[in-house]
Amino acid sequence: MKIISIQNNVGVPKYKQIILSIEKTIERGHLKKDERLPSINKVCLEFSLSRDTVLQAYDELKKRGIIYAILGKGYYIKSTEVSIKQRIFVLFEELNIFKEDLYNSILENIGKDVEIDIFFHHFNLKVFQKLINDSNGNYTKYIIMPTNLIGATATIKTLPVDEVYILDQTNSKLTTYPAVYQNHKKDIYDALLKGKNKIIKYQKMILIFPGYREPIGMREGFEKFCLDFILEYEVIADFTNREIKTGEIYIIPNDRDLVSVIEKSKLQNLKLGTDFGIISYNETPLKKVVENGITTISTDFRAMGKIMAQMILEGKKEQIENKCSLIIRNSM
């Protein structure tokens, strides 16, 4: 039992003494990768400890990626990188330029003794469920982007409740979890209100809203704005085969639809910002220059990542609404 040392009356919980003992043994080079640790029962008997105490220590080391378990055989050394104090599971819906900014911001602000693994569910519930089920118990923290997946909440609730953080989109069933999120209903309403003096020059507002990826709050906020200010509007699921009419302004969440609308306007010889308007979602460097500038509604993804990293490092349990802004350019 040279691997583990336990002392009484030292003010350090015994499960932490087990962790520190194993870490020191690894650092001294006395434990190598794939070497077996003493069994839970053996540690319990040697030091007169409860099974829960030993299991708590082994579970924490497992979450940090230092040890792994083989059912019916025991626990083994997985990594000798004991400086890693946290292993974080990050689940995004997809990787695009704004989510890349978000991810990089988390990396930049999370600290050097933290290891992050990132996964993508691509709006597929079965993939979402499998990734979470396979990761359960292997990480110290879980950052989850549930989007609008029906059934995601039940899967999230299988994870340790104190280790879960929600990112980007949340809902009423997830209010017990700390989160950094966008309030899509409020954000689009406030952004359109800021641009109201330009918007009212158009005869009709059109939201391109396929609905299977976009948050429902976006549509609700758009419709509320149009109804509050008695503006003619339409919500369409698909822009394909549609003719742009003079006096229309399009709200476009998806960049593929943005390209389609611009291409169609060129075929119709319509001038953007004069004959019709565009407000795009999510700021990118390219939108500053395309067509002399595309107006955007966008949250600050880098700020979102920084807040999430700080929340984890400081152990905060808050629900923080990330700021959103309207950037007015020549497209309206």
mmCIF file of C-alpha atoms in Angstrom:
data_model
loop_
_atom_site.group_PDB
_atom_site.id
_atom_site.type_symbol
_atom_site.label_atom_id
_atom_site.label_comp_id
_atom_site.label_asym_id
_atom_site.label_seq_id
_atom_site.Cartn_x
_atom_site.Cartn_y
_atom_site.Cartn_z
ATOM 1 C CA MET A 1 0.000 0.000 0.000
ATOM 2 C CA LYS A 2 2.916 2.356 -0.664
ATOM 3 C CA ILE A 3 0.849 4.059 -3.350
ATOM 4 C CA ILE A 4 -1.603 5.565 -0.859
ATOM 5 C CA SER A 5 -0.911 7.324 2.424
ATOM 6 C CA ILE A 6 -3.632 8.407 4.860
ATOM 7 C CA GLN A 7 -3.154 10.524 7.976
ATOM 8 C CA ASN A 8 -5.695 11.368 10.649
ATOM 9 C CA ASN A 9 -6.334 14.853 12.050
ATOM 10 C CA VAL A 10 -4.507 16.741 9.277
ATOM 11 C CA GLY A 11 -7.511 18.814 8.132
ATOM 12 C CA VAL A 12 -7.546 17.277 4.632
ATOM 13 C CA PRO A 13 -10.519 15.062 3.685
ATOM 14 C CA LYS A 14 -9.450 11.460 3.284
ATOM 15 C CA TYR A 15 -10.712 11.179 -0.300
ATOM 16 C CA LYS A 16 -8.426 14.111 -1.168
ATOM 17 C CA GLN A 17 -5.522 12.419 0.604
ATOM 18 C CA ILE A 18 -6.041 9.402 -1.670
ATOM 19 C CA ILE A 19 -5.988 11.671 -4.737
ATOM 20 C CA LEU A 20 -2.861 13.518 -3.584
ATOM 21 C CA SER A 21 -1.108 10.236 -2.773
ATOM 22 C CA ILE A 22 -1.752 8.824 -6.230
ATOM 23 C CA GLU A 23 -0.696 12.095 -7.885
ATOM 24 C CA LYS A 24 2.580 12.171 -5.955
ATOM 25 C CA THR A 25 3.272 8.526 -6.752
ATOM 26 C CA ILE A 26 2.765 9.245 -10.462
ATOM 27 C CA GLU A 27 4.975 12.349 -10.314
ATOM 28 C CA ARG A 28 7.786 10.297 -8.697
ATOM 29 C CA GLY A 29 7.585 7.832 -11.573
ATOM 30 C CA HIS A 30 6.418 4.934 -9.408
ATOM 31 C CA LEU A 31 3.168 4.503 -11.342
ATOM 32 C CA LYS A 32 3.201 4.107 -15.111
ATOM 33 C CA LYS A 33 0.480 4.116 -17.741
ATOM 34 C CA ASP A 34 -1.831 1.062 -17.567
ATOM 35 C CA GLU A 35 -0.546 0.009 -14.122
ATOM 36 C CA ARG A 36 -3.265 -1.188 -11.782
ATOM 37 C CA LEU A 37 -4.270 0.686 -8.627
ATOM 38 C CA PRO A 38 -5.204 -1.030 -5.344
ATOM 39 C CA SER A 39 -8.829 -2.151 -5.417
ATOM 40 C CA ILE A 40 -11.487 -0.159 -3.598
ATOM 41 C CA ASN A 41 -11.997 -2.997 -1.119
ATOM 42 C CA LYS A 42 -8.261 -3.252 -0.401
ATOM 43 C CA VAL A 43 -7.980 0.499 0.330
ATOM 44 C CA CYS A 44 -11.080 0.347 2.532
ATOM 45 C CA LEU A 45 -9.663 -2.499 4.627
ATOM 46 C CA GLU A 46 -6.153 -1.087 4.893
ATOM 47 C CA PHE A 47 -7.223 2.355 6.119
ATOM 48 C CA SER A 48 -10.645 1.601 7.671
ATOM 49 C CA LEU A 49 -12.403 3.823 5.133
ATOM 50 C CA SER A 50 -15.916 3.686 3.773
ATOM 51 C CA ARG A 51 -16.379 2.477 0.218
ATOM 52 C CA ASP A 52 -17.931 5.862 -0.686
ATOM 53 C CA THR A 53 -14.766 7.715 0.371
ATOM 54 C CA VAL A 54 -12.487 5.640 -1.849
ATOM 55 C CA LEU A 55 -14.989 5.663 -4.705
ATOM 56 C CA GLN A 56 -15.203 9.479 -4.516
ATOM 57 C CA ALA A 57 -11.420 9.743 -4.905
ATOM 58 C CA TYR A 58 -11.264 7.283 -7.797
ATOM 59 C CA ASP A 59 -14.232 8.934 -9.531
ATOM 60 C CA GLU A 60 -12.545 12.347 -9.409
ATOM 61 C CA LEU A 61 -9.322 10.936 -10.851
ATOM 62 C CA LYS A 62 -11.400 9.221 -13.545
ATOM 63 C CA LYS A 63 -13.132 12.485 -14.462
ATOM 64 C CA ARG A 64 -9.756 14.178 -14.800
ATOM 65 C CA GLY A 65 -8.579 11.475 -17.183
ATOM 66 C CA ILE A 66 -5.843 10.180 -14.845
ATOM 67 C CA ILE A 67 -7.319 6.711 -14.311
ATOM 68 C CA TYR A 68 -9.793 4.456 -16.083
ATOM 69 C CA ALA A 69 -11.901 1.508 -14.982
ATOM 70 C CA ILE A 70 -12.352 -1.946 -16.476
ATOM 71 C CA LEU A 71 -15.560 -3.572 -15.284
ATOM 72 C CA GLY A 72 -14.816 -6.504 -12.996
ATOM 73 C CA LYS A 73 -11.049 -5.935 -13.061
ATOM 74 C CA GLY A 74 -10.359 -2.598 -11.370
ATOM 75 C CA TYR A 75 -8.798 0.813 -11.914
ATOM 76 C CA TYR A 76 -5.711 1.580 -14.022
ATOM 77 C CA ILE A 77 -3.497 4.570 -14.815
ATOM 78 C CA LYS A 78 -4.654 6.283 -17.993
ATOM 79 C CA SER A 79 -2.451 9.395 -18.004
ATOM 80 C CA THR A 80 0.549 10.638 -16.050
ATOM 81 C CA GLU A 81 -0.423 14.293 -16.711
ATOM 82 C CA VAL A 82 -1.498 15.023 -13.144
ATOM 83 C CA SER A 83 -1.262 18.797 -13.682
ATOM 84 C CA ILE A 84 -4.631 18.635 -15.469
ATOM 85 C CA LYS A 85 -7.109 19.547 -12.741
ATOM 86 C CA GLN A 86 -10.211 19.659 -14.913
ATOM 87 C CA ARG A 87 -11.354 17.822 -18.034
ATOM 88 C CA ILE A 88 -14.232 19.550 -19.770
ATOM 89 C CA PHE A 89 -16.664 17.989 -22.227
ATOM 90 C CA VAL A 90 -17.962 20.552 -24.743
ATOM 91 C CA LEU A 91 -20.911 19.677 -26.998
ATOM 92 C CA PHE A 92 -21.739 22.110 -29.833
ATOM 93 C CA GLU A 93 -24.404 21.667 -32.478
ATOM 94 C CA GLU A 94 -21.983 22.434 -35.350
ATOM 95 C CA LEU A 95 -18.765 24.305 -36.066
ATOM 96 C CA ASN A 96 -19.055 27.542 -38.025
ATOM 97 C CA ILE A 97 -17.085 30.765 -37.967
ATOM 98 C CA PHE A 98 -18.968 32.271 -34.982
ATOM 99 C CA LYS A 99 -18.899 29.041 -32.957
ATOM 100 C CA GLU A 100 -15.182 28.809 -33.692
ATOM 101 C CA ASP A 101 -14.796 32.260 -32.104
ATOM 102 C CA LEU A 102 -16.812 31.042 -29.119
ATOM 103 C CA TYR A 103 -14.723 27.887 -28.701
ATOM 104 C CA ASN A 104 -11.415 29.743 -29.072
ATOM 105 C CA SER A 105 -12.537 32.262 -26.454
ATOM 106 C CA ILE A 106 -13.250 29.435 -23.980
ATOM 107 C CA LEU A 107 -9.786 27.971 -24.661
ATOM 108 C CA GLU A 108 -8.065 31.328 -24.202
ATOM 109 C CA ASN A 109 -9.742 32.031 -20.862
ATOM 110 C CA ILE A 110 -10.044 28.622 -19.205
ATOM 111 C CA GLY A 111 -6.447 28.274 -17.965
ATOM 112 C CA LYS A 112 -3.495 25.991 -18.668
ATOM 113 C CA ASP A 113 -4.356 23.174 -16.263
ATOM 114 C CA VAL A 114 -7.654 22.407 -18.034
ATOM 115 C CA GLU A 115 -8.162 19.948 -20.891
ATOM 116 C CA ILE A 116 -11.122 20.341 -23.262
ATOM 117 C CA ASP A 117 -12.663 17.782 -25.622
ATOM 118 C CA ILE A 118 -15.155 19.135 -28.160
ATOM 119 C CA PHE A 119 -17.918 17.173 -29.908
ATOM 120 C CA PHE A 120 -20.759 18.022 -32.338
ATOM 121 C CA HIS A 121 -24.308 16.647 -32.433
ATOM 122 C CA HIS A 122 -25.361 18.272 -35.757
ATOM 123 C CA PHE A 123 -28.946 18.743 -34.505
ATOM 124 C CA ASN A 124 -29.363 14.953 -34.295
ATOM 125 C CA LEU A 125 -30.959 13.773 -31.040
ATOM 126 C CA LYS A 126 -29.542 10.240 -31.261
ATOM 127 C CA VAL A 127 -26.018 11.595 -31.733
ATOM 128 C CA PHE A 128 -26.650 14.034 -28.855
ATOM 129 C CA GLN A 129 -27.772 11.210 -26.569
ATOM 130 C CA LYS A 130 -24.897 8.887 -27.490
ATOM 131 C CA LEU A 131 -22.200 11.524 -26.992
ATOM 132 C CA ILE A 132 -23.539 12.453 -23.552
ATOM 133 C CA ASN A 133 -24.099 8.847 -22.464
ATOM 134 C CA ASP A 134 -20.568 7.865 -23.537
ATOM 135 C CA SER A 135 -19.016 10.835 -21.710
ATOM 136 C CA ASN A 136 -20.999 10.545 -18.470
ATOM 137 C CA GLY A 137 -18.627 10.192 -15.532
ATOM 138 C CA ASN A 138 -15.477 10.857 -17.561
ATOM 139 C CA TYR A 139 -15.264 14.654 -17.135
ATOM 140 C CA THR A 140 -15.260 17.214 -14.344
ATOM 141 C CA LYS A 141 -17.528 19.643 -16.242
ATOM 142 C CA TYR A 142 -19.986 19.453 -19.147
ATOM 143 C CA ILE A 143 -20.722 22.453 -21.393
ATOM 144 C CA ILE A 144 -23.815 21.621 -23.436
ATOM 145 C CA MET A 145 -25.404 23.419 -26.383
ATOM 146 C CA PRO A 146 -28.886 21.810 -26.479
ATOM 147 C CA THR A 147 -30.270 24.129 -29.212
ATOM 148 C CA ASN A 148 -33.959 23.322 -29.762
ATOM 149 C CA LEU A 149 -33.637 19.519 -29.729
ATOM 150 C CA ILE A 150 -36.790 17.917 -28.357
ATOM 151 C CA GLY A 151 -35.726 15.368 -25.747
ATOM 152 C CA ALA A 152 -32.362 16.971 -24.997
ATOM 153 C CA THR A 153 -33.359 17.977 -21.469
ATOM 154 C CA ALA A 154 -33.988 14.396 -20.331
ATOM 155 C CA THR A 155 -30.535 13.363 -21.532
ATOM 156 C CA ILE A 156 -28.839 16.355 -19.887
ATOM 157 C CA LYS A 157 -30.470 15.406 -16.584
ATOM 158 C CA THR A 158 -28.600 12.082 -16.579
ATOM 159 C CA LEU A 159 -25.346 14.014 -16.002
ATOM 160 C CA PRO A 160 -24.153 15.066 -12.508
ATOM 161 C CA VAL A 161 -26.283 18.130 -11.803
ATOM 162 C CA ASP A 162 -23.473 20.237 -10.306
ATOM 163 C CA GLU A 163 -21.191 19.701 -13.297
ATOM 164 C CA VAL A 164 -23.429 20.887 -16.164
ATOM 165 C CA TYR A 165 -23.354 24.306 -17.865
ATOM 166 C CA ILE A 166 -25.708 25.375 -20.660
ATOM 167 C CA LEU A 167 -24.452 27.461 -23.565
ATOM 168 C CA ASP A 168 -26.078 29.664 -26.241
ATOM 169 C CA GLN A 169 -29.700 28.429 -26.018
ATOM 170 C CA THR A 170 -31.634 27.472 -22.926
ATOM 171 C CA ASN A 171 -35.295 26.841 -22.110
ATOM 172 C CA SER A 172 -37.704 26.761 -19.183
ATOM 173 C CA LYS A 173 -36.806 23.132 -18.369
ATOM 174 C CA LEU A 174 -33.122 24.003 -17.902
ATOM 175 C CA THR A 175 -33.411 26.976 -15.551
ATOM 176 C CA THR A 176 -31.762 25.084 -12.685
ATOM 177 C CA TYR A 177 -28.490 24.908 -14.620
ATOM 178 C CA PRO A 178 -25.945 27.732 -14.866
ATOM 179 C CA ALA A 179 -25.890 29.175 -18.366
ATOM 180 C CA VAL A 180 -24.590 31.848 -20.711
ATOM 181 C CA TYR A 181 -27.277 32.247 -23.314
ATOM 182 C CA GLN A 182 -28.929 34.367 -25.972
ATOM 183 C CA ASN A 183 -32.443 35.688 -25.346
ATOM 184 C CA HIS A 184 -33.500 35.384 -28.977
ATOM 185 C CA LYS A 185 -36.990 36.819 -28.566
ATOM 186 C CA LYS A 186 -35.755 39.921 -26.760
ATOM 187 C CA ASP A 187 -32.625 40.256 -28.914
ATOM 188 C CA ILE A 188 -34.387 40.392 -32.274
ATOM 189 C CA TYR A 189 -37.103 42.686 -30.941
ATOM 190 C CA ASP A 190 -34.611 45.164 -29.460
ATOM 191 C CA ALA A 191 -32.409 45.057 -32.563
ATOM 192 C CA LEU A 192 -35.325 45.759 -34.902
ATOM 193 C CA LEU A 193 -36.457 48.541 -32.593
ATOM 194 C CA LYS A 194 -33.024 50.130 -32.864
ATOM 195 C CA GLY A 195 -33.269 50.039 -36.665
ATOM 196 C CA LYS A 196 -36.959 50.984 -36.787
ATOM 197 C CA ASN A 197 -36.436 54.344 -38.536
ATOM 198 C CA LYS A 198 -34.808 52.566 -41.469
ATOM 199 C CA ILE A 199 -37.089 49.513 -41.397
ATOM 200 C CA ILE A 200 -40.350 51.498 -41.707
ATOM 201 C CA LYS A 201 -39.217 52.721 -45.133
ATOM 202 C CA TYR A 202 -39.909 49.231 -46.443
ATOM 203 C CA GLN A 203 -43.371 47.942 -47.297
ATOM 204 C CA LYS A 204 -42.955 44.391 -46.023
ATOM 205 C CA MET A 205 -40.707 42.435 -43.630
ATOM 206 C CA ILE A 206 -39.875 38.802 -44.401
ATOM 207 C CA LEU A 207 -38.248 36.363 -41.989
ATOM 208 C CA ILE A 208 -36.654 33.296 -43.587
ATOM 209 C CA PHE A 209 -37.243 30.724 -40.882
ATOM 210 C CA PRO A 210 -36.866 27.018 -41.780
ATOM 211 C CA GLY A 211 -37.534 26.263 -38.107
ATOM 212 C CA TYR A 212 -35.647 23.032 -37.570
ATOM 213 C CA ARG A 213 -32.442 24.707 -36.315
ATOM 214 C CA GLU A 214 -33.420 28.269 -35.555
ATOM 215 C CA PRO A 215 -34.628 29.120 -32.017
ATOM 216 C CA ILE A 216 -38.383 29.718 -31.843
ATOM 217 C CA GLY A 217 -37.782 32.910 -29.839
ATOM 218 C CA MET A 218 -36.380 34.493 -32.985
ATOM 219 C CA ARG A 219 -39.716 34.081 -34.768
ATOM 220 C CA GLU A 220 -41.701 35.186 -31.703
ATOM 221 C CA GLY A 221 -39.689 38.386 -31.304
ATOM 222 C CA PHE A 222 -39.961 39.175 -35.013
ATOM 223 C CA GLU A 223 -43.730 38.717 -35.062
ATOM 224 C CA LYS A 224 -44.166 40.760 -31.886
ATOM 225 C CA PHE A 225 -42.231 43.665 -33.400
ATOM 226 C CA CYS A 226 -44.279 43.582 -36.600
ATOM 227 C CA LEU A 227 -47.579 43.426 -34.710
ATOM 228 C CA ASP A 228 -46.609 46.139 -32.219
ATOM 229 C CA PHE A 229 -45.794 48.573 -35.016
ATOM 230 C CA ILE A 230 -48.484 47.381 -37.445
ATOM 231 C CA LEU A 231 -46.030 46.329 -40.148
ATOM 232 C CA GLU A 232 -46.861 43.942 -42.965
ATOM 233 C CA TYR A 233 -44.822 40.773 -42.567
ATOM 234 C CA GLU A 234 -44.398 37.174 -43.655
ATOM 235 C CA VAL A 235 -42.515 34.176 -42.282
ATOM 236 C CA ILE A 236 -41.269 31.744 -44.937
ATOM 237 C CA ALA A 237 -39.540 28.393 -44.490
ATOM 238 C CA ASP A 238 -37.734 28.430 -47.831
ATOM 239 C CA PHE A 239 -36.502 31.131 -50.198
ATOM 240 C CA THR A 240 -36.106 28.802 -53.212
ATOM 241 C CA ASN A 241 -37.953 29.949 -56.370
ATOM 242 C CA ARG A 242 -39.099 33.170 -54.718
ATOM 243 C CA GLU A 243 -38.986 36.517 -56.522
ATOM 244 C CA ILE A 244 -37.770 39.524 -54.531
ATOM 245 C CA LYS A 245 -40.180 42.441 -54.697
ATOM 246 C CA THR A 246 -39.158 46.069 -54.438
ATOM 247 C CA GLY A 247 -39.796 47.365 -50.914
ATOM 248 C CA GLU A 248 -39.162 44.069 -49.104
ATOM 249 C CA ILE A 249 -36.636 43.673 -46.286
ATOM 250 C CA TYR A 250 -35.408 40.196 -45.425
ATOM 251 C CA ILE A 251 -34.332 38.970 -41.972
ATOM 252 C CA ILE A 252 -31.985 36.048 -42.656
ATOM 253 C CA PRO A 253 -30.673 33.761 -39.866
ATOM 254 C CA ASN A 254 -28.816 31.361 -42.183
ATOM 255 C CA ASP A 255 -25.847 32.368 -44.354
ATOM 256 C CA ARG A 256 -26.824 29.947 -47.130
ATOM 257 C CA ASP A 257 -30.099 31.820 -47.498
ATOM 258 C CA LEU A 258 -28.174 35.098 -47.406
ATOM 259 C CA VAL A 259 -26.166 33.999 -50.447
ATOM 260 C CA SER A 260 -29.334 32.847 -52.230
ATOM 261 C CA VAL A 261 -31.075 36.197 -51.684
ATOM 262 C CA ILE A 262 -28.067 38.201 -52.907
ATOM 263 C CA GLU A 263 -27.674 35.971 -55.972
ATOM 264 C CA LYS A 264 -31.389 36.319 -56.779
ATOM 265 C CA SER A 265 -31.237 40.104 -56.452
ATOM 266 C CA LYS A 266 -28.465 40.232 -59.043
ATOM 267 C CA LEU A 267 -30.500 38.158 -61.476
ATOM 268 C CA GLN A 268 -33.392 40.593 -60.973
ATOM 269 C CA ASN A 269 -31.086 43.649 -61.257
ATOM 270 C CA LEU A 270 -32.189 44.916 -57.839
ATOM 271 C CA LYS A 271 -29.947 47.177 -55.776
ATOM 272 C CA LEU A 272 -29.453 46.119 -52.165
ATOM 273 C CA GLY A 273 -30.202 48.904 -49.684
ATOM 274 C CA THR A 274 -32.279 50.791 -52.245
ATOM 275 C CA ASP A 275 -34.746 48.406 -53.901
ATOM 276 C CA PHE A 276 -34.821 45.945 -51.019
ATOM 277 C CA GLY A 277 -33.087 45.350 -47.691
ATOM 278 C CA ILE A 278 -31.301 42.632 -45.744
ATOM 279 C CA ILE A 279 -30.624 42.076 -42.058
ATOM 280 C CA SER A 280 -28.407 39.029 -41.471
ATOM 281 C CA TYR A 281 -27.821 37.090 -38.263
ATOM 282 C CA ASN A 282 -24.377 36.688 -36.676
ATOM 283 C CA GLU A 283 -21.501 39.031 -37.377
ATOM 284 C CA THR A 284 -18.537 37.829 -39.466
ATOM 285 C CA PRO A 285 -15.635 39.798 -40.995
ATOM 286 C CA LEU A 286 -16.951 39.051 -44.489
ATOM 287 C CA LYS A 287 -20.262 40.809 -43.820
ATOM 288 C CA LYS A 288 -18.386 44.064 -43.351
ATOM 289 C CA VAL A 289 -17.398 44.064 -47.024
ATOM 290 C CA VAL A 290 -19.956 41.968 -48.948
ATOM 291 C CA GLU A 291 -22.252 44.222 -51.026
ATOM 292 C CA ASN A 292 -20.716 47.293 -49.344
ATOM 293 C CA GLY A 293 -21.729 45.960 -45.930
ATOM 294 C CA ILE A 294 -24.476 43.689 -44.574
ATOM 295 C CA THR A 295 -26.466 44.816 -41.534
ATOM 296 C CA THR A 296 -26.293 42.191 -38.777
ATOM 297 C CA ILE A 297 -27.972 41.205 -35.536
ATOM 298 C CA SER A 298 -25.345 39.450 -33.472
ATOM 299 C CA THR A 299 -24.381 38.393 -30.002
ATOM 300 C CA ASP A 300 -20.733 38.694 -28.954
ATOM 301 C CA PHE A 301 -19.544 35.092 -29.156
ATOM 302 C CA ARG A 302 -16.085 35.874 -27.793
ATOM 303 C CA ALA A 303 -17.667 37.520 -24.737
ATOM 304 C CA MET A 304 -19.911 34.477 -24.325
ATOM 305 C CA GLY A 305 -16.890 32.162 -24.254
ATOM 306 C CA LYS A 306 -15.024 34.350 -21.775
ATOM 307 C CA ILE A 307 -17.989 34.507 -19.393
ATOM 308 C CA MET A 308 -18.450 30.735 -19.539
ATOM 309 C CA ALA A 309 -14.748 30.103 -18.803
ATOM 310 C CA GLN A 310 -14.784 32.526 -15.861
ATOM 311 C CA MET A 311 -17.957 30.969 -14.476
ATOM 312 C CA ILE A 312 -16.361 27.520 -14.439
ATOM 313 C CA LEU A 313 -13.043 28.697 -12.984
ATOM 314 C CA GLU A 314 -14.759 30.687 -10.229
ATOM 315 C CA GLY A 315 -17.386 28.031 -9.489
ATOM 316 C CA LYS A 316 -20.277 30.417 -10.174
ATOM 317 C CA LYS A 317 -23.794 29.118 -10.721
ATOM 318 C CA GLU A 318 -25.566 31.899 -12.598
ATOM 319 C CA GLN A 319 -27.774 32.367 -15.628
ATOM 320 C CA ILE A 320 -26.235 35.156 -17.706
ATOM 321 C CA GLU A 321 -27.893 36.705 -20.740
ATOM 322 C CA ASN A 322 -25.230 37.542 -23.313
ATOM 323 C CA LYS A 323 -25.414 40.958 -24.969
ATOM 324 C CA CYS A 324 -26.688 41.349 -28.522
ATOM 325 C CA SER A 325 -26.444 44.320 -30.901
ATOM 326 C CA LEU A 326 -27.590 45.613 -34.272
ATOM 327 C CA ILE A 327 -24.768 46.691 -36.582
ATOM 328 C CA ILE A 328 -26.244 48.932 -39.267
ATOM 329 C CA ARG A 329 -24.617 48.904 -42.705
ATOM 330 C CA ASN A 330 -25.574 49.678 -46.304
ATOM 331 C CA SER A 331 -27.890 46.686 -46.787
ATOM 332 C CA MET A 332 -30.822 48.574 -45.218
#
